mmCIF file of C-alpha atoms in Angstrom:
data_model
loop_
_atom_site.group_PDB
_atom_site.id
_atom_site.type_symbol
_atom_site.label_atom_id
_atom_site.label_comp_id
_atom_site.label_asym_id
_atom_site.label_seq_id
_atom_site.Cartn_x
_atom_site.Cartn_y
_atom_site.Cartn_z
ATOM 1 C CA UNK A 1 81.197 151.538 70.909
ATOM 2 C CA UNK A 2 77.579 152.628 71.240
ATOM 3 C CA UNK A 3 74.933 151.134 68.945
ATOM 4 C CA UNK A 4 71.566 152.663 68.169
ATOM 5 C CA UNK A 5 68.718 150.195 67.489
ATOM 6 C CA UNK A 6 65.712 151.352 65.460
ATOM 7 C CA UNK A 7 62.882 149.790 63.474
ATOM 8 C CA UNK A 8 62.113 150.339 59.813
ATOM 9 C CA UNK A 9 58.728 151.653 60.889
ATOM 10 C CA UNK A 10 60.595 154.462 62.653
ATOM 11 C CA UNK A 11 63.239 154.881 59.935
ATOM 12 C CA UNK A 12 61.777 153.797 56.557
ATOM 13 C CA UNK A 13 64.569 155.683 54.813
ATOM 14 C CA UNK A 14 67.016 153.012 56.020
ATOM 15 C CA UNK A 15 65.460 150.113 54.124
ATOM 16 C CA UNK A 16 68.041 149.949 51.323
ATOM 17 C CA UNK A 17 70.928 150.230 53.769
ATOM 18 C CA UNK A 18 69.513 147.425 55.937
ATOM 19 C CA UNK A 19 69.279 145.102 52.933
ATOM 20 C CA UNK A 20 72.677 146.190 51.638
ATOM 21 C CA UNK A 21 74.436 145.141 54.858
ATOM 22 C CA UNK A 22 76.957 142.357 54.256
ATOM 23 C CA UNK A 23 76.250 139.057 55.987
ATOM 24 C CA UNK A 24 77.729 135.568 56.179
ATOM 25 C CA UNK A 25 74.820 133.347 55.099
ATOM 26 C CA UNK A 26 75.833 130.440 52.814
ATOM 27 C CA UNK A 27 74.655 131.048 49.254
ATOM 28 C CA UNK A 28 72.444 127.954 49.117
ATOM 29 C CA UNK A 29 70.458 129.051 52.190
ATOM 30 C CA UNK A 30 69.343 132.127 50.263
ATOM 31 C CA UNK A 31 67.831 129.854 47.594
ATOM 32 C CA UNK A 32 65.021 128.541 49.781
ATOM 33 C CA UNK A 33 61.945 129.406 47.657
ATOM 34 C CA UNK A 34 59.731 130.330 50.625
ATOM 35 C CA UNK A 35 62.316 132.736 51.958
ATOM 36 C CA UNK A 36 63.073 134.048 48.474
ATOM 37 C CA UNK A 37 59.413 134.956 48.008
ATOM 38 C CA UNK A 38 58.501 136.170 51.488
ATOM 39 C CA UNK A 39 61.553 137.465 53.359
ATOM 40 C CA UNK A 40 61.747 140.756 51.399
ATOM 41 C CA UNK A 41 58.049 141.357 52.100
ATOM 42 C CA UNK A 42 58.672 141.774 55.827
ATOM 43 C CA UNK A 43 60.303 145.167 55.362
ATOM 44 C CA UNK A 44 57.490 146.439 53.152
ATOM 45 C CA UNK A 45 54.458 144.997 54.922
ATOM 46 C CA UNK A 46 55.654 144.540 58.512
ATOM 47 C CA UNK A 47 58.332 147.241 58.996
ATOM 48 C CA UNK A 48 57.719 147.410 62.741
ATOM 49 C CA UNK A 49 59.198 143.888 62.937
ATOM 50 C CA UNK A 50 62.475 144.828 61.223
ATOM 51 C CA UNK A 51 65.148 146.154 63.584
ATOM 52 C CA UNK A 52 68.646 147.359 62.783
ATOM 53 C CA UNK A 53 71.649 148.613 64.695
ATOM 54 C CA UNK A 54 73.856 151.518 63.648
ATOM 55 C CA UNK A 55 77.309 152.237 64.957
ATOM 56 C CA UNK A 56 78.574 155.701 65.871
ATOM 57 C CA UNK A 57 79.321 156.425 62.199
ATOM 58 C CA UNK A 58 75.767 155.565 61.153
ATOM 59 C CA UNK A 59 76.782 152.280 59.495
ATOM 60 C CA UNK A 60 74.263 149.428 59.726
ATOM 61 C CA UNK A 61 76.083 146.617 61.529
ATOM 62 C CA UNK A 62 73.236 144.223 62.462
ATOM 63 C CA UNK A 63 69.611 143.523 61.699
ATOM 64 C CA UNK A 64 66.821 141.365 63.075
ATOM 65 C CA UNK A 65 63.661 140.281 61.277
ATOM 66 C CA UNK A 66 60.575 138.750 62.871
ATOM 67 C CA UNK A 67 56.924 138.161 61.942
ATOM 68 C CA UNK A 68 53.641 137.948 63.855
ATOM 69 C CA UNK A 69 51.353 134.953 63.344
ATOM 70 C CA UNK A 70 48.421 133.151 64.946
ATOM 71 C CA UNK A 71 49.751 130.017 66.614
ATOM 72 C CA UNK A 72 46.326 129.416 68.144
ATOM 73 C CA UNK A 73 44.469 129.481 64.818
ATOM 74 C CA UNK A 74 42.376 126.483 63.779
ATOM 75 C CA UNK A 75 44.547 123.639 62.562
ATOM 76 C CA UNK A 76 47.679 124.922 64.286
ATOM 77 C CA UNK A 77 48.349 125.010 68.015
ATOM 78 C CA UNK A 78 51.756 123.335 67.717
ATOM 79 C CA UNK A 79 54.964 124.825 66.400
ATOM 80 C CA UNK A 80 55.311 123.417 62.877
ATOM 81 C CA UNK A 81 57.684 120.686 61.766
ATOM 82 C CA UNK A 82 58.359 122.815 58.692
ATOM 83 C CA UNK A 83 59.689 125.528 60.988
ATOM 84 C CA UNK A 84 61.043 128.593 59.218
ATOM 85 C CA UNK A 85 59.219 127.968 55.952
ATOM 86 C CA UNK A 86 55.884 127.295 57.664
ATOM 87 C CA UNK A 87 55.942 130.313 59.958
ATOM 88 C CA UNK A 88 56.656 132.655 57.050
ATOM 89 C CA UNK A 89 53.733 131.179 55.130
ATOM 90 C CA UNK A 90 51.472 131.401 58.176
ATOM 91 C CA UNK A 91 52.439 135.005 58.896
ATOM 92 C CA UNK A 92 51.628 136.317 55.440
ATOM 93 C CA UNK A 93 48.513 134.184 55.138
ATOM 94 C CA UNK A 94 47.287 135.651 58.445
ATOM 95 C CA UNK A 95 48.169 139.160 57.316
ATOM 96 C CA UNK A 96 46.269 138.745 54.046
ATOM 97 C CA UNK A 97 43.173 137.327 55.744
ATOM 98 C CA UNK A 98 43.177 139.730 58.681
ATOM 99 C CA UNK A 99 43.734 136.997 61.294
ATOM 100 C CA UNK A 100 44.766 138.376 64.678
ATOM 101 C CA UNK A 101 48.324 137.335 65.579
ATOM 102 C CA UNK A 102 49.107 135.955 69.028
ATOM 103 C CA UNK A 103 52.817 135.098 68.712
ATOM 104 C CA UNK A 104 55.971 136.546 67.168
ATOM 105 C CA UNK A 105 58.506 134.335 65.435
ATOM 106 C CA UNK A 106 62.119 135.288 64.933
ATOM 107 C CA UNK A 107 63.124 134.949 61.289
ATOM 108 C CA UNK A 108 66.751 136.024 61.288
ATOM 109 C CA UNK A 109 69.425 137.883 63.194
ATOM 110 C CA UNK A 110 72.413 138.946 61.102
ATOM 111 C CA UNK A 111 75.604 140.738 62.056
ATOM 112 C CA UNK A 112 77.972 142.279 59.522
ATOM 113 C CA UNK A 113 81.160 140.174 59.285
ATOM 114 C CA UNK A 114 83.431 142.947 60.550
ATOM 115 C CA UNK A 115 81.209 143.477 63.620
ATOM 116 C CA UNK A 116 80.912 139.863 64.723
ATOM 117 C CA UNK A 117 82.163 138.892 68.163
ATOM 118 C CA UNK A 118 81.003 142.149 69.770
ATOM 119 C CA UNK A 119 77.813 140.815 71.358
ATOM 120 C CA UNK A 120 75.525 142.277 68.702
ATOM 121 C CA UNK A 121 73.600 139.045 68.124
ATOM 122 C CA UNK A 122 72.545 139.012 71.782
ATOM 123 C CA UNK A 123 71.765 142.730 71.612
ATOM 124 C CA UNK A 124 69.511 142.234 68.585
ATOM 125 C CA UNK A 125 67.782 139.228 70.114
ATOM 126 C CA UNK A 126 67.013 141.275 73.225
ATOM 127 C CA UNK A 127 65.753 144.116 71.044
ATOM 128 C CA UNK A 128 63.491 141.683 69.190
ATOM 129 C CA UNK A 129 62.049 140.434 72.467
ATOM 130 C CA UNK A 130 61.531 144.002 73.722
ATOM 131 C CA UNK A 131 59.894 144.982 70.432
ATOM 132 C CA UNK A 132 57.452 142.057 70.578
ATOM 133 C CA UNK A 133 56.563 142.921 74.163
ATOM 134 C CA UNK A 134 55.992 146.566 73.242
ATOM 135 C CA UNK A 135 53.677 145.439 70.429
ATOM 136 C CA UNK A 136 51.563 143.541 72.953
ATOM 137 C CA UNK A 137 52.800 139.961 72.591
ATOM 138 C CA UNK A 138 53.557 137.520 75.385
ATOM 139 C CA UNK A 139 55.832 135.100 73.546
ATOM 140 C CA UNK A 140 58.549 134.997 70.917
ATOM 141 C CA UNK A 141 59.400 131.691 69.283
ATOM 142 C CA UNK A 142 62.470 131.028 67.162
ATOM 143 C CA UNK A 143 63.314 128.311 64.615
ATOM 144 C CA UNK A 144 66.966 128.454 65.615
ATOM 145 C CA UNK A 145 69.679 127.516 63.127
ATOM 146 C CA UNK A 146 72.430 126.248 65.492
ATOM 147 C CA UNK A 147 75.559 127.969 64.280
ATOM 148 C CA UNK A 148 78.045 125.206 65.137
ATOM 149 C CA UNK A 149 75.964 122.276 63.851
ATOM 150 C CA UNK A 150 77.635 122.496 60.425
ATOM 151 C CA UNK A 151 80.745 121.005 62.067
ATOM 152 C CA UNK A 152 78.744 117.835 62.762
ATOM 153 C CA UNK A 153 76.483 117.396 59.736
ATOM 154 C CA UNK A 154 75.837 113.696 60.421
ATOM 155 C CA UNK A 155 74.879 114.117 64.082
ATOM 156 C CA UNK A 156 71.069 113.867 64.428
ATOM 157 C CA UNK A 157 69.615 117.273 65.260
ATOM 158 C CA UNK A 158 67.571 115.838 68.129
ATOM 159 C CA UNK A 159 70.787 114.642 69.767
ATOM 160 C CA UNK A 160 72.639 117.887 69.056
ATOM 161 C CA UNK A 161 69.794 120.122 70.278
ATOM 162 C CA UNK A 162 69.665 118.410 73.683
ATOM 163 C CA UNK A 163 73.419 118.552 74.286
ATOM 164 C CA UNK A 164 74.376 120.803 77.187
ATOM 165 C CA UNK A 165 77.555 122.034 78.839
ATOM 166 C CA UNK A 166 78.427 121.286 82.483
ATOM 167 C CA UNK A 167 76.751 124.571 83.462
ATOM 168 C CA UNK A 168 73.462 123.357 81.968
ATOM 169 C CA UNK A 169 73.446 125.781 79.048
ATOM 170 C CA UNK A 170 73.167 124.502 75.454
ATOM 171 C CA UNK A 171 76.340 123.294 73.797
ATOM 172 C CA UNK A 172 75.652 125.304 70.660
ATOM 173 C CA UNK A 173 76.723 128.978 70.857
ATOM 174 C CA UNK A 174 73.651 130.498 69.164
ATOM 175 C CA UNK A 175 71.268 128.315 71.149
ATOM 176 C CA UNK A 176 73.183 129.449 74.233
ATOM 177 C CA UNK A 177 72.521 133.115 73.382
ATOM 178 C CA UNK A 178 68.809 132.327 73.219
ATOM 179 C CA UNK A 179 68.939 130.406 76.499
ATOM 180 C CA UNK A 180 70.699 133.255 78.276
ATOM 181 C CA UNK A 181 67.944 135.552 77.040
ATOM 182 C CA UNK A 182 65.398 133.272 78.700
ATOM 183 C CA UNK A 183 64.441 130.772 75.979
ATOM 184 C CA UNK A 184 63.894 127.041 76.428
ATOM 185 C CA UNK A 185 64.275 124.275 73.854
ATOM 186 C CA UNK A 186 60.857 123.112 72.686
ATOM 187 C CA UNK A 187 61.304 120.708 69.778
ATOM 188 C CA UNK A 188 63.144 120.009 66.542
ATOM 189 C CA UNK A 189 61.669 121.267 63.282
ATOM 190 C CA UNK A 190 62.948 118.468 61.006
ATOM 191 C CA UNK A 191 62.105 120.169 57.701
ATOM 192 C CA UNK A 192 62.488 123.856 58.540
ATOM 193 C CA UNK A 193 63.900 124.822 55.154
ATOM 194 C CA UNK A 194 64.046 122.961 51.839
ATOM 195 C CA UNK A 195 66.361 123.925 49.006
ATOM 196 C CA UNK A 196 66.299 121.962 45.766
ATOM 197 C CA UNK A 197 68.189 122.690 42.607
ATOM 198 C CA UNK A 198 69.846 121.247 39.553
ATOM 199 C CA UNK A 199 73.330 119.802 39.898
ATOM 200 C CA UNK A 200 74.686 122.799 38.010
ATOM 201 C CA UNK A 201 73.026 125.168 40.469
ATOM 202 C CA UNK A 202 74.494 123.309 43.428
ATOM 203 C CA UNK A 203 77.944 123.403 41.799
ATOM 204 C CA UNK A 204 77.601 127.149 41.365
ATOM 205 C CA UNK A 205 76.361 127.691 44.922
ATOM 206 C CA UNK A 206 79.020 125.542 46.611
ATOM 207 C CA UNK A 207 81.943 124.999 44.245
ATOM 208 C CA UNK A 208 81.603 121.231 44.759
ATOM 209 C CA UNK A 209 81.352 118.692 41.898
ATOM 210 C CA UNK A 210 77.997 117.120 42.828
ATOM 211 C CA UNK A 211 78.682 114.136 40.598
ATOM 212 C CA UNK A 212 78.293 111.248 43.073
ATOM 213 C CA UNK A 213 75.014 109.782 44.300
ATOM 214 C CA UNK A 214 74.299 110.003 48.007
ATOM 215 C CA UNK A 215 74.874 112.432 50.844
ATOM 216 C CA UNK A 216 77.236 115.330 50.201
ATOM 217 C CA UNK A 217 78.700 117.344 53.070
ATOM 218 C CA UNK A 218 78.572 121.013 52.131
ATOM 219 C CA UNK A 219 80.341 123.795 54.069
ATOM 220 C CA UNK A 220 77.760 125.668 56.119
ATOM 221 C CA UNK A 221 75.089 122.978 55.791
ATOM 222 C CA UNK A 222 73.685 121.547 59.014
ATOM 223 C CA UNK A 223 73.022 118.142 57.433
ATOM 224 C CA UNK A 224 74.268 116.559 54.199
ATOM 225 C CA UNK A 225 72.719 117.455 50.854
ATOM 226 C CA UNK A 226 71.152 114.531 48.995
ATOM 227 C CA UNK A 227 72.592 114.266 45.480
ATOM 228 C CA UNK A 228 70.791 112.338 42.713
ATOM 229 C CA UNK A 229 72.999 112.547 39.593
ATOM 230 C CA UNK A 230 70.825 110.228 37.522
ATOM 231 C CA UNK A 231 67.862 112.503 38.159
ATOM 232 C CA UNK A 232 69.883 115.680 37.731
ATOM 233 C CA UNK A 233 69.092 117.345 41.053
ATOM 234 C CA UNK A 234 70.106 117.646 44.710
ATOM 235 C CA UNK A 235 67.979 118.497 47.754
ATOM 236 C CA UNK A 236 68.820 119.976 51.140
ATOM 237 C CA UNK A 237 66.298 119.637 53.987
ATOM 238 C CA UNK A 238 67.497 121.642 56.967
ATOM 239 C CA UNK A 239 66.377 120.913 60.527
ATOM 240 C CA UNK A 240 66.165 123.749 63.035
ATOM 241 C CA UNK A 241 65.421 123.880 66.755
ATOM 242 C CA UNK A 242 62.295 125.560 68.075
ATOM 243 C CA UNK A 243 63.063 127.660 71.131
ATOM 244 C CA UNK A 244 60.417 129.580 73.072
ATOM 245 C CA UNK A 245 60.838 132.928 74.836
ATOM 246 C CA UNK A 246 58.165 133.856 77.359
ATOM 247 C CA UNK A 247 58.033 137.640 77.692
#
């Protein structure tokens, strides 16, 4: 099947359909307050960084969001330990203050559940790289959420991120897609996303009881969620892996 990739800058009429596309993100991931506040802004304020793929019937089957930011700005220079959250904050701070961007960060690549396994994630990653190059950038960075890490929530991310197959490619499938596109592993972002909520919220998001103190393994979570019943809350601090794509 042929897929047509466009940007929202080219097709602003597609905005609602891009956001309406079904995805497979765990519910709790969508409750990160930084993402909740800033992710929807990308389409409105940076539409040239929102790409989507349509199938032959015109159905949106994948999308890719990225943001430009100034890695070389004063006080930065290094990819942040707070990963995904930090780069979103930097991007919109730079946009508001008129700071010239020098780098593009991937924010997400999503494929509709019925279209997974068709190579669309790699197609959208390549399109994101091509789009950044066309906009004049020399590098794309990505706070990668390894998509098989949830099977090993107690394995340290530093250990997992450096694991490779006999052919030298990363063990993790999504990291492997990035590597095949030309990316290299840079570092771990230990606090890339933070989601806190009441015990009742966590029960609603996960269907788990959240009634025992300590680390709770949650389906889809890359590390355990810390539950504090006496305090009435639980907190998830997700590590990601910074990968760098020279263009």
